[in-house]
Short mmCIF file of C-alpha atoms in Angstrom, two decimals:
data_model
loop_
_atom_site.label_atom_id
_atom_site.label_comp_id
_atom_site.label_asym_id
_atom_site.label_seq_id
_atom_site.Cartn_x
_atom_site.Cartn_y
_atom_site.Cartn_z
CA UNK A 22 -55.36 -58.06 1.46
CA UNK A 23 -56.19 -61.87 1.69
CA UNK A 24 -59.82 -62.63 3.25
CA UNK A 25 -59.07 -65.32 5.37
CA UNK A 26 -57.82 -65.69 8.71
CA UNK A 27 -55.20 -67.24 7.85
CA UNK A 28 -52.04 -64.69 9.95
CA UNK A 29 -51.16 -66.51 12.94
CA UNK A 30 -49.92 -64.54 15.86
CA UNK A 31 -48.85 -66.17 18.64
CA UNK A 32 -47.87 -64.85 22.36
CA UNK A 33 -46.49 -66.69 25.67
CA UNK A 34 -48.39 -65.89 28.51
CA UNK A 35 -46.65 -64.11 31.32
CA UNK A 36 -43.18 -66.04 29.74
CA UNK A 37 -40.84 -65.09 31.77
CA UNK A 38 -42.62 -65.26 35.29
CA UNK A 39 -44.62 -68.69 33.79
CA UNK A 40 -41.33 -70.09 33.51
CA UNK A 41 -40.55 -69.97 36.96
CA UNK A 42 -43.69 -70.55 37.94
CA UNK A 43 -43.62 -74.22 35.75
CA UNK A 44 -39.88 -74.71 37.08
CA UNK A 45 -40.44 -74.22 40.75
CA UNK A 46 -43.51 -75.82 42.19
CA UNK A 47 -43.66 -73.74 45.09
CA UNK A 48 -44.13 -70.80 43.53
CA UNK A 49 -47.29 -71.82 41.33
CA UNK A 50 -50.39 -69.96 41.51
CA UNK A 51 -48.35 -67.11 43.73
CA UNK A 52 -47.27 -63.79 42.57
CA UNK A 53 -43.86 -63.56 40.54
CA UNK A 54 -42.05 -60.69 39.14
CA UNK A 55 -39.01 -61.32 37.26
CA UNK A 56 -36.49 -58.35 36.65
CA UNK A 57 -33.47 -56.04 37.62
CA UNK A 58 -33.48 -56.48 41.51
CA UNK A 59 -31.89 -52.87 42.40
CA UNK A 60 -32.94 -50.40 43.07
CA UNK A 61 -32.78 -48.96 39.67
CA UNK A 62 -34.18 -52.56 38.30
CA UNK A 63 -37.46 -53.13 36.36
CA UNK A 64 -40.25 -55.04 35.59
CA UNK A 65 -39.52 -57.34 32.88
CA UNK A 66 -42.60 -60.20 33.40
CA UNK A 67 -45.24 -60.37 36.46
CA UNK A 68 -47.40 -63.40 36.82
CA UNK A 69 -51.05 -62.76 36.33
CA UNK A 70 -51.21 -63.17 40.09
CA UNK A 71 -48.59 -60.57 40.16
CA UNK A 72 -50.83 -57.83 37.99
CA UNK A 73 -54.03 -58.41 40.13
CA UNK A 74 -52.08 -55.86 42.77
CA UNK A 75 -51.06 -53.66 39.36
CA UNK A 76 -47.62 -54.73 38.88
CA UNK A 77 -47.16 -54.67 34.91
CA UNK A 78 -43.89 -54.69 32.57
CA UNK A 79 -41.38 -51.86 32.19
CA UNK A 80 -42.58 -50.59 35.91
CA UNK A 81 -39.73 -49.58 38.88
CA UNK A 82 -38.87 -52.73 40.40
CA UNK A 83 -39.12 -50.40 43.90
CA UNK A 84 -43.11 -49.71 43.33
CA UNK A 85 -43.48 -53.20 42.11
CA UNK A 86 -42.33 -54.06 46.05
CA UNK A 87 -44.45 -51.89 47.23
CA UNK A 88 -47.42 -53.05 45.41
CA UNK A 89 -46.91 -56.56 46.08
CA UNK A 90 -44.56 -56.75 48.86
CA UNK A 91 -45.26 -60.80 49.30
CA UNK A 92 -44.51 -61.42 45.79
CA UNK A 93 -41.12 -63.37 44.46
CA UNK A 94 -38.92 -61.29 43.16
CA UNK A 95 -36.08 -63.39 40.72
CA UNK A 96 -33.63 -62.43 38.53
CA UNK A 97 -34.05 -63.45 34.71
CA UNK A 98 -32.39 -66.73 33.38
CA UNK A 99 -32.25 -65.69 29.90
CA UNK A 100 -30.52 -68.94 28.61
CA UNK A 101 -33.03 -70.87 30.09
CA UNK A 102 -36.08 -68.67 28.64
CA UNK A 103 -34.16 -68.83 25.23
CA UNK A 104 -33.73 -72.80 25.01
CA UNK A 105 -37.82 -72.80 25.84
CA UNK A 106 -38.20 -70.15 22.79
CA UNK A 107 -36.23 -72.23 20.32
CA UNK A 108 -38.39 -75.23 21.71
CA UNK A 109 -42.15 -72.95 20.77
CA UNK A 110 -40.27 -71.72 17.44
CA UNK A 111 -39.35 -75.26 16.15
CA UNK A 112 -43.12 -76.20 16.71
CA UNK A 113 -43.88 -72.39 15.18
CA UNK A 114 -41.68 -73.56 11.68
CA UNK A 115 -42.96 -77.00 11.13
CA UNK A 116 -46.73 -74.66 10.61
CA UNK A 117 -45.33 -72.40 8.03
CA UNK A 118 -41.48 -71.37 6.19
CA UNK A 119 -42.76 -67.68 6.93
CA UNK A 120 -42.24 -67.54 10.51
CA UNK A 121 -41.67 -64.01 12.05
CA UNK A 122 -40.24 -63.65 15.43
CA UNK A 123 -40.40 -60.59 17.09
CA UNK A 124 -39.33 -61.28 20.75
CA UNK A 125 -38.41 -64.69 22.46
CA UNK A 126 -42.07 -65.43 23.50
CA UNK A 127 -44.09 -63.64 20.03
CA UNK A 128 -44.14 -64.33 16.93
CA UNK A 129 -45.99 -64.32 13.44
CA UNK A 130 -46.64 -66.89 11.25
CA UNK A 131 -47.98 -66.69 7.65
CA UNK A 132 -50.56 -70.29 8.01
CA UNK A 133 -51.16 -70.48 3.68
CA UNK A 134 -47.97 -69.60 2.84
CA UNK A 135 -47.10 -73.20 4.82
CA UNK A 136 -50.30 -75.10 3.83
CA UNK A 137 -51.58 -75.64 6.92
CA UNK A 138 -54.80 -73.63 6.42
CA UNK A 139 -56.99 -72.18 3.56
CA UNK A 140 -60.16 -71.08 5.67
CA UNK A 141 -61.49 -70.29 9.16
CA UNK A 142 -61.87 -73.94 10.12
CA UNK A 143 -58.62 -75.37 9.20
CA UNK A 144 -56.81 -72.01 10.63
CA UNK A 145 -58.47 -72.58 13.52
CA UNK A 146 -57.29 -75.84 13.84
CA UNK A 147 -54.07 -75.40 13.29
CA UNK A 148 -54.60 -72.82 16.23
CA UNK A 149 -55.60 -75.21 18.65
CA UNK A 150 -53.05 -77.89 18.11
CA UNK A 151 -50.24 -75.35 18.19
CA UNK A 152 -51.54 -74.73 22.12
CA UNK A 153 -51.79 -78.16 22.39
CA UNK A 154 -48.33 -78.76 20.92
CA UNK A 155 -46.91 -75.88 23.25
CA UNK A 156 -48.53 -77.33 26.48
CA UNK A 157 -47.32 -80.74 25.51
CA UNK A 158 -43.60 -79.61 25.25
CA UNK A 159 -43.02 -76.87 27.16
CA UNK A 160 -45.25 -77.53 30.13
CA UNK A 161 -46.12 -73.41 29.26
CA UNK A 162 -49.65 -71.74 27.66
CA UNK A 163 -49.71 -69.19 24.81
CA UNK A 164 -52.51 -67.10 23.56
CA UNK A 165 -53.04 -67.82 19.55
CA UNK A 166 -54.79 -65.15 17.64
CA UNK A 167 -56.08 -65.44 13.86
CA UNK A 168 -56.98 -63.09 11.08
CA UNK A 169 -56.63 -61.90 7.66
CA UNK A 170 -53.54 -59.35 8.90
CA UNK A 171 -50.75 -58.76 11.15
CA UNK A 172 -52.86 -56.25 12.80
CA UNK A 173 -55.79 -57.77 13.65
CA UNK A 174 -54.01 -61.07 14.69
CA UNK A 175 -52.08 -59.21 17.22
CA UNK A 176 -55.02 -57.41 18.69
CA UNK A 177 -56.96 -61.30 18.49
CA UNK A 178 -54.26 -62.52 20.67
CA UNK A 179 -54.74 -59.87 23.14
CA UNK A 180 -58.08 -60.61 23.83
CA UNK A 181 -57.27 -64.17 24.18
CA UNK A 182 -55.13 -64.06 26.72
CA UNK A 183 -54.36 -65.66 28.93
CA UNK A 184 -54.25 -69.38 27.13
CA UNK A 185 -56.81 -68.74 24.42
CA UNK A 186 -57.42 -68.43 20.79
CA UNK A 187 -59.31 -66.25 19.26
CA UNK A 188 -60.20 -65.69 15.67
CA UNK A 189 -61.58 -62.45 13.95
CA UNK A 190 -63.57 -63.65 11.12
CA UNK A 191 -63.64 -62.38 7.70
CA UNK A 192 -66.25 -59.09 7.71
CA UNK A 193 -65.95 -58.04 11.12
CA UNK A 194 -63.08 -56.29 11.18
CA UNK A 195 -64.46 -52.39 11.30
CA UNK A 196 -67.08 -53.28 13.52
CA UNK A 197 -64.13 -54.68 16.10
CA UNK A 198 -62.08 -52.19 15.72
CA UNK A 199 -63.97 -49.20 15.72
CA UNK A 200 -64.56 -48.44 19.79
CA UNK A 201 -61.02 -49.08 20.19
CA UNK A 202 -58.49 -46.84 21.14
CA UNK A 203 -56.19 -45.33 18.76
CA UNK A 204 -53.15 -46.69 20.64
CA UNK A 205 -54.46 -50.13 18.89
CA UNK A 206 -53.14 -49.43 15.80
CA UNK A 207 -49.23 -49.67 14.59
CA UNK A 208 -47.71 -46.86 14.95
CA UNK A 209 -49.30 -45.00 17.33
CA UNK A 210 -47.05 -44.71 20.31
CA UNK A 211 -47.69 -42.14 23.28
CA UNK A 212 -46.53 -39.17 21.67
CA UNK A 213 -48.92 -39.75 18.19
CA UNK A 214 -51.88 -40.88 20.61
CA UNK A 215 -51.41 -37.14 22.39
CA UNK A 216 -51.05 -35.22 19.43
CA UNK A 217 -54.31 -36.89 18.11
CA UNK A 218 -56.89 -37.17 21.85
CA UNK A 219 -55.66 -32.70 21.50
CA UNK A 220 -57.22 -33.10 18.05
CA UNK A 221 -60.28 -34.20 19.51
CA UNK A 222 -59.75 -38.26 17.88
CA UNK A 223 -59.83 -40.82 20.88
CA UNK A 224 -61.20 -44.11 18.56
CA UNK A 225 -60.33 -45.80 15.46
CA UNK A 226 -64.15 -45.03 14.47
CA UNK A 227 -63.22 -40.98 15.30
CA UNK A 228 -60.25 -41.51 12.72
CA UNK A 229 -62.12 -42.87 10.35
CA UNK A 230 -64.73 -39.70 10.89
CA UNK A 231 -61.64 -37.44 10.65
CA UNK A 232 -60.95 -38.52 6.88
CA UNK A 233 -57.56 -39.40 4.93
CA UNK A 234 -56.86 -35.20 4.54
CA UNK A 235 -57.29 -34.65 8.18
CA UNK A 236 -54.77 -37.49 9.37
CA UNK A 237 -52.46 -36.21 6.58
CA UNK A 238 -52.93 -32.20 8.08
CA UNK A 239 -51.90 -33.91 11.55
CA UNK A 240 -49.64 -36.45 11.08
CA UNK A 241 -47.95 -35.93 7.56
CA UNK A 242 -48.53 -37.99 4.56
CA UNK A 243 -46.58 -41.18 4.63
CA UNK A 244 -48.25 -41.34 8.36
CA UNK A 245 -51.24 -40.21 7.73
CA UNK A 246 -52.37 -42.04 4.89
CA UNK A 247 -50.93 -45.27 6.37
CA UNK A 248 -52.73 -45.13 9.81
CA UNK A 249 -56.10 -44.06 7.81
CA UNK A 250 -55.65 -47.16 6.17
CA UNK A 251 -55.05 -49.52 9.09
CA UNK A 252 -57.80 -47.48 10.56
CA UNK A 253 -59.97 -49.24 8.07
CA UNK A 254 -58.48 -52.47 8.60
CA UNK A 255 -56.05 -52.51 5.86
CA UNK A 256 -52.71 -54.16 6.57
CA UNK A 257 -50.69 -55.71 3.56
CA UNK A 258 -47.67 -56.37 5.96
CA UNK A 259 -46.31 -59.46 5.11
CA UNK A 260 -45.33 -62.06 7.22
CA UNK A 261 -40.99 -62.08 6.79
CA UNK A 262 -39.07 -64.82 7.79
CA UNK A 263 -35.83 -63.47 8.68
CA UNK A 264 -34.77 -60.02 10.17
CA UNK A 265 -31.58 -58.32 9.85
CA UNK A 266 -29.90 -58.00 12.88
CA UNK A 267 -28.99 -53.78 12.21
CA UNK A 268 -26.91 -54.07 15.94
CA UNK A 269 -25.34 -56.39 18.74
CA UNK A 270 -25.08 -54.51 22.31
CA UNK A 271 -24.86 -54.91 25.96
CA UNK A 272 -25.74 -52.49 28.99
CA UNK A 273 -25.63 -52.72 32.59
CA UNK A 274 -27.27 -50.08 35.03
CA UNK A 275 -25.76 -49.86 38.66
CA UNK A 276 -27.81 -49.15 41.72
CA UNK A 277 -25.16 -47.04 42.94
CA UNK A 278 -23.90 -44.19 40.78
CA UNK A 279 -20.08 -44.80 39.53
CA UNK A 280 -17.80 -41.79 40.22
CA UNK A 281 -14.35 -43.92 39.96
CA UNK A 282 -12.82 -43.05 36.18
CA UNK A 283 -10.67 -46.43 37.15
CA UNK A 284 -14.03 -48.45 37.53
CA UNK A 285 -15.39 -46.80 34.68
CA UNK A 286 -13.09 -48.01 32.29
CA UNK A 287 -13.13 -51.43 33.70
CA UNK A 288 -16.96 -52.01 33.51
CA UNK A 289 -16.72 -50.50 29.77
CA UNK A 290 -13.98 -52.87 29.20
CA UNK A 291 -16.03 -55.81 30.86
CA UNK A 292 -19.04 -54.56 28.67
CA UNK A 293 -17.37 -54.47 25.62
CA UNK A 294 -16.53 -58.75 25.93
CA UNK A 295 -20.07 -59.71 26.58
CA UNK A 296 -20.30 -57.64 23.51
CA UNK A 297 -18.44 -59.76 21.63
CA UNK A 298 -19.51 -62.85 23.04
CA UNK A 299 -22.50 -61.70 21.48
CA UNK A 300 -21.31 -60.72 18.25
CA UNK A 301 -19.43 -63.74 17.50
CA UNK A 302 -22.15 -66.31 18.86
CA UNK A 303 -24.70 -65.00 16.45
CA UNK A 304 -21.59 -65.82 13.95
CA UNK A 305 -21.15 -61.59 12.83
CA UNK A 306 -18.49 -58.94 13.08
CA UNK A 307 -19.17 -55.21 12.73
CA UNK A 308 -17.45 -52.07 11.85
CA UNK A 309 -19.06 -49.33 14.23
CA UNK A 310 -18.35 -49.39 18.28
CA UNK A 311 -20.91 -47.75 20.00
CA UNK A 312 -20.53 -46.44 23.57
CA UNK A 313 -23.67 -45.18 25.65
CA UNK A 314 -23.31 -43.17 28.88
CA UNK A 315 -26.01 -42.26 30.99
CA UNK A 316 -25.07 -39.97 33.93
CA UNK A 317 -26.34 -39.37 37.33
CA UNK A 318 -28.36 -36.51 35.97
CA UNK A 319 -30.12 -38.94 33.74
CA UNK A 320 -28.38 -37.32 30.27
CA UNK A 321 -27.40 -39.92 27.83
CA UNK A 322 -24.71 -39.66 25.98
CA UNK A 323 -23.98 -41.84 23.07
CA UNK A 324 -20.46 -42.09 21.10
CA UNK A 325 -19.32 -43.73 18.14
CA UNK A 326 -16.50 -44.94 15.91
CA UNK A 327 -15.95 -46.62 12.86
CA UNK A 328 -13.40 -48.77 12.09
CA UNK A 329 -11.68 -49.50 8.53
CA UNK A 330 -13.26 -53.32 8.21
CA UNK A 331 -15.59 -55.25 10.26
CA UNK A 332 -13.87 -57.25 13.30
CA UNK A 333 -14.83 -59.77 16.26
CA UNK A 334 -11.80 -59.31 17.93
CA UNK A 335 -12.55 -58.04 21.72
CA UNK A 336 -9.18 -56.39 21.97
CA UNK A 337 -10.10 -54.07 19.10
CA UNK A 338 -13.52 -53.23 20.56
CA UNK A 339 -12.39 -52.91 23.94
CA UNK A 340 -9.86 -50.18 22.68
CA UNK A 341 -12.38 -48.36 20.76
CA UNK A 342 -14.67 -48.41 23.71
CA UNK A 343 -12.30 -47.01 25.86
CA UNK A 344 -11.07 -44.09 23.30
CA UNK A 345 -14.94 -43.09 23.24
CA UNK A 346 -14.97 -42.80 26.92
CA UNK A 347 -11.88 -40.59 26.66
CA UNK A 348 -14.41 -37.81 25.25
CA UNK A 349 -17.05 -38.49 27.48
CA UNK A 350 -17.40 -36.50 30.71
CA UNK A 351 -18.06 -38.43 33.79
CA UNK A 352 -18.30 -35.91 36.66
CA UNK A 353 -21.02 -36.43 38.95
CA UNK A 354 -21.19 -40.09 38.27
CA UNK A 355 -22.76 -42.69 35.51
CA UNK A 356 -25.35 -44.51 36.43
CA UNK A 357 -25.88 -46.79 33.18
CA UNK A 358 -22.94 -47.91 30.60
CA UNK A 359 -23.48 -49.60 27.41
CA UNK A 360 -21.46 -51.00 24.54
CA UNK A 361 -22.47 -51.90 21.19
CA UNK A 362 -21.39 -52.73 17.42
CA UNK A 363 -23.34 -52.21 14.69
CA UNK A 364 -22.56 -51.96 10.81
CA UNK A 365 -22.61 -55.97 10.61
CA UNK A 366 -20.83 -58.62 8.60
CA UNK A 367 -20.48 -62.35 8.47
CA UNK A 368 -17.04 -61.53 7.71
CA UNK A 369 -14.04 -60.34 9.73
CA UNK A 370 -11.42 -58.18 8.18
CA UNK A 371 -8.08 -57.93 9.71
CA UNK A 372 -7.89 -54.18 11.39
CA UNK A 373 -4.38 -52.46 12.53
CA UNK A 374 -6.03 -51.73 15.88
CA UNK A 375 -5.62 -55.75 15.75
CA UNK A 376 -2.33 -56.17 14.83
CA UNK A 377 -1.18 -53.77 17.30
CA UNK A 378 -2.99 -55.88 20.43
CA UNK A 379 -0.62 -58.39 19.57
CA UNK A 380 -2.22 -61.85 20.23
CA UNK A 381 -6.17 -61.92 20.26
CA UNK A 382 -7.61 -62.20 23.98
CA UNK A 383 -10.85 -64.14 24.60
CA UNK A 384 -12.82 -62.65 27.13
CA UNK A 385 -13.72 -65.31 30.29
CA UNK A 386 -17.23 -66.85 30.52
CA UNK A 387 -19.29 -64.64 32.01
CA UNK A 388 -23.16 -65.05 32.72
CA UNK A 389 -25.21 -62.86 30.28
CA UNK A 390 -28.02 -60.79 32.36
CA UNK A 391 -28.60 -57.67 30.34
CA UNK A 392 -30.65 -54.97 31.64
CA UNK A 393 -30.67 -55.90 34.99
CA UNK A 394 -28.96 -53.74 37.81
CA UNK A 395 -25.50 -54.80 39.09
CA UNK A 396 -25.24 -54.00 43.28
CA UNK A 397 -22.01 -51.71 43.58
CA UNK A 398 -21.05 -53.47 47.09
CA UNK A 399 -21.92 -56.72 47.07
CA UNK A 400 -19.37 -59.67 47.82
CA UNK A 401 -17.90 -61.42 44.95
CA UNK A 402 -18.50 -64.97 46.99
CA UNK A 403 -21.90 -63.88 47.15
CA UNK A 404 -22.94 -62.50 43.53
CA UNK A 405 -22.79 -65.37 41.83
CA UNK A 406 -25.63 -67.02 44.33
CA UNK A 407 -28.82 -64.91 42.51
CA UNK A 408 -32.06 -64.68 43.38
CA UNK A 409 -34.02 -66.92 41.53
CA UNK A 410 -30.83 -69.48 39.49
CA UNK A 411 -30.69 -72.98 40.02
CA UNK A 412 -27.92 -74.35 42.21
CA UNK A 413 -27.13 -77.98 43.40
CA UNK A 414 -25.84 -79.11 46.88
CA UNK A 415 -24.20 -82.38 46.81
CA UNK A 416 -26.48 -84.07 49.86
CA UNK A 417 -29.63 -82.32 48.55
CA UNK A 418 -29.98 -82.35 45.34
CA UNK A 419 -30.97 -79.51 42.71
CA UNK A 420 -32.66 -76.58 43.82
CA UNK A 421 -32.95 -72.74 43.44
CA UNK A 422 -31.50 -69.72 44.94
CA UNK A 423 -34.52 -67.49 46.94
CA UNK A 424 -31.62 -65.37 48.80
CA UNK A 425 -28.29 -64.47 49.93
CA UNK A 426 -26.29 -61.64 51.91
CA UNK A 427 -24.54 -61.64 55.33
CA UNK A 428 -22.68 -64.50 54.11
CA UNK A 429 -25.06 -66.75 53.82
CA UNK A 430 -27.17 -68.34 51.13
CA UNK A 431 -30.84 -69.94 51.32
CA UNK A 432 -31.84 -72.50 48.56
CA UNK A 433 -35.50 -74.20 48.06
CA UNK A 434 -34.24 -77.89 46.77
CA UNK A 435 -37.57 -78.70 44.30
CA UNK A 436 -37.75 -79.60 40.52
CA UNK A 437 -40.57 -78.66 38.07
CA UNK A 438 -41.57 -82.22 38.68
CA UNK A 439 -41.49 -82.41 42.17
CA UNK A 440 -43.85 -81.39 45.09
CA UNK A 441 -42.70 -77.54 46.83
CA UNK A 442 -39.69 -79.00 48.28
CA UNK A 443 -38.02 -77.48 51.80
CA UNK A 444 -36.05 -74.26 52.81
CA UNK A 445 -32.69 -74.52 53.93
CA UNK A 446 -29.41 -72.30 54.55
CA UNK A 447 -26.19 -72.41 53.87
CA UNK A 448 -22.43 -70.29 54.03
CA UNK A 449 -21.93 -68.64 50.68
CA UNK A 450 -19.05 -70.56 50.56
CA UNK A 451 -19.80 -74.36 51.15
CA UNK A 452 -17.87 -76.51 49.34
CA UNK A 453 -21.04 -78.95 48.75
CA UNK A 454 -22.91 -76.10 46.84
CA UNK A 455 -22.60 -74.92 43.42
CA UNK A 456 -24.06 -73.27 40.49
CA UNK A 457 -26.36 -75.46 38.53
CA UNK A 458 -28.25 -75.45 34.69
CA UNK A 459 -31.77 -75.39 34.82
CA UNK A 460 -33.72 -78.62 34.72
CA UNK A 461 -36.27 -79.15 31.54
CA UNK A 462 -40.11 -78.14 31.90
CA UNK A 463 -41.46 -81.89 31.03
CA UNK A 464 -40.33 -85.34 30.04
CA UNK A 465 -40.29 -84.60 26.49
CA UNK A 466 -37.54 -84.92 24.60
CA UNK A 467 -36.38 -81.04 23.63
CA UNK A 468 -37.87 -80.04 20.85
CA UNK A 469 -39.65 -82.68 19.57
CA UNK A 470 -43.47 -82.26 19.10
CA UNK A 471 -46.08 -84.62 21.63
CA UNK A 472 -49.68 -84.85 22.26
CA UNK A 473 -51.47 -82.25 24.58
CA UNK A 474 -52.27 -85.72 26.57
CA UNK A 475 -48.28 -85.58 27.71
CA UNK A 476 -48.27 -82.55 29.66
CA UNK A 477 -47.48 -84.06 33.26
CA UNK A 478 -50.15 -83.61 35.88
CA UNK A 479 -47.25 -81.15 38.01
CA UNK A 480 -47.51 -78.99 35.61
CA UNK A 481 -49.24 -75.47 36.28
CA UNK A 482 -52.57 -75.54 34.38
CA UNK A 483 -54.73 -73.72 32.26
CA UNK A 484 -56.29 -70.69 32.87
CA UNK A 485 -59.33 -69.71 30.84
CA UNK A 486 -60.58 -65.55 30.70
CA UNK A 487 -62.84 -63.14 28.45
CA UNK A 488 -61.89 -63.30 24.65
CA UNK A 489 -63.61 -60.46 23.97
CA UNK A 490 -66.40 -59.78 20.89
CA UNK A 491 -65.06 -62.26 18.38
CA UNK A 492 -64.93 -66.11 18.20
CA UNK A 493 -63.20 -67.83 20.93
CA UNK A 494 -61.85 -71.09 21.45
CA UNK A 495 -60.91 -72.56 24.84
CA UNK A 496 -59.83 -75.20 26.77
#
């Protein structure tokens, strides 16, 4: 394992709900929680403001309300957050070639491998002007951590947040790790972390106690001897550039339970050409449909088929889709559907399922917002007017949806550069309002790289917090 800290990992602070926050001035420094609206939604980001009441990620949007029942609740713009991603990545690959993404606001990055650091002080460096570089063109903060592994560059970042760096320097690795809990390390998820607080082992310091033979008795070997090693801060993990994509899928979960077989079939057809939308942006074809089912009593139910050759052709996955419903029992109602395709290809291969559709249908534009809960009775006029998207009236200008229902539509008309601009109301159906792409963060041009002296004064600004036992950097 290399001794310097030389592993970059870097994580957006808050991205999702910081995103708003930076687009829509009147909502800066307030609580925001972005995520399925329903009442089967969740959590997906909560501004820091947000988690001072204890709303967190991956809770019930319905106890996030009633833990902060002031905050702004908005569904997620995923195009918008991705465009912002490619934006940090770009500045993320001009570091290093060994770039690792693992979400749209995280990612590792191997620092020597690029030549942009060789020791603590040019690693830290490099650190600082990525923030700086972030800030600059994004308008957004991210917390920076640096070590000698994946590990311990993940667990750096953690303390820095929010909008920090941290750095875990060369020897002090055991000595930081050892009070921690064993939920630190890789691979421990709830169900290892029980098995080993009934063995009496709460710390990394109390695995380390346990010994190699004991983890090995508990956990197996391959386990074992791996998380007695990252116990002791050993973590060859490389840094790898590229992932394979293993699947491409799609799922929807409905606030109100779906007993029609008729509506069924059309939300798994309507499922199945987001699907391919998918599939064929990210330029792939695959050979396996995948239907998932999850019914009212909360059993899932997953289905599969293969076909003879890989395909992209939504008329072929649409039919599978709906053959693997055929053997699925709805009764009682489904209350999540999901279809997927996996066994990928940059190839297509023509398939008989294909030749018997006849001509090949594309499937209209539709907005993608995965994993967030679709109301059963809502008005199609007033659907497309979501909490939280950006809209434009033609006598006032761009603005962004804070509500709808009983036929009528209220829009805040402010841009990130703007001051908190004024409420006002509207039919759901006035002509003069429409649907609207979101406005950039800053100035910048996209993507291109600028001084931390560029960041407009709108924009939100920088936080500063603990970073914990090792050394910190700040603005």
């Amino acid at each position: 394992m290399r001794k310097t800290p030389t592993i970059l990992h870097l994580d957006m602070d808050a991205f999702y709900a910081s995103a708003e926050q930076a687009s829509k001035p009147s909502l800066r420094g307030k609580a925001v929680v972005v995520g399925g609206l329903g009442p089967r939604g969740v959590v997906a980001t909560a501004s820091y403001e947000a988690r001072v009441f204890g709303v967190h990620s991956a809770m019930p949007m319905g106890q996030a309300r009633r833990l902060a029942p002031n905050a702004a609740y908005l569904v997620p713009r995923f195009g918008f957050y991705k465009a912002i991603s490619e934006q940090v990545m770009g500045l993320l690959r001009e570091l290093s070639p060994l770039v690792e993404p693992l979400s749209l606001d995280e990612a590792f990055v191997d620092l020597e491998a690029g030549g942009t650091a060789w020791d603590e002080a040019s690693a830290r460096l490099a650190g600082a002007k990525l923030r700086a570089d972030i800030r600059a063109v994004t308008g957004l903060t991210g917390s920076v951590g640096l070590a000698a592994s994946k590990m311990l560059a993940k667990i750096a970042s953690e303390q820095a947040k929010p909008d920090g760096l941290v750095v875990i320097e060369p020897g002090t690795e055991r000595a930081l790790l050892g009070p921690m809990s064993v939920r630190i390390l890789p691979g421990v998820g709830p169900a290892t972390g029980d098995h080993l607080r009934r063995a009496g082992i709460h710390t990394v310091d109390e695995i380390v106690e346990a010994g190699e033979d004991e983890l090995v008795r508990l956990l197996g070997k391959a386990h074992g001897h791996g998380l007695y090693a990252m116990a002791l801060a050993y973590d060859e993990r490389p840094v790898v550039a590229e992932r394979e994509t293993k699947s491409v899928s799609v799922e929807d979960t409905y606030d109100v339970d779906i007993h029609d077989r008729v509506r069924v079939s059309l939300e798994v057809q309507r499922l199945a050409d987001r699907c391919v939308r998918r599939l064929r942006g990210a330029g792939l074809s695959g050979r396996t449909i995948v239907l998932k089912v999850r019914r009212y009593d909360f059993s899932t139910l997953t289905r599969s088929e293969t076909l003879r050759g890989p395909t992209d052709d939504p008329a072929v996955v649409r039919e599978a889709a709906l053959r693997l419903l055929e053997g699925v029992d709805s009764t009682g109602g489904v209350r999540l559907l999901g279809v997927g395709v996996s066994g990928l290809a940059d190839f297509t291969q023509e398939d008989l399922f294909a030749q018997a559709a006849g001509e090949r249908v594309e499937p209209a534009a539709e907005e993608e917002v995965d994993d967030v809960a679709v109301p059963e009775a809502t008005a199609a006029a007033e659907r497309r007017w979501v909490a939280g998207h950006d809209v434009r009236h033609a006598e006032y200008g761009h603005g962004w949806v804070q509500g709808s229902g009983l036929g009528r539509v209220t829009v805040r008309f402010e841009t990130p550069d703007s001051e908190p601009g004024r409420v006002r109301t509207f039919l759901v159906e006035d002509p003069a309002l429409e649907p609207a792409e979101p406005l950039p963060l800053t100035e910048d041009v996209p993507g291109a790289q600028a001084s931390a002296s560029s960041v407009p004064a709108s924009l939100p600004k920088s936080r500063s917090g603990n970073g914990g036992g090792a050394a910190t950097s700040r603005p």
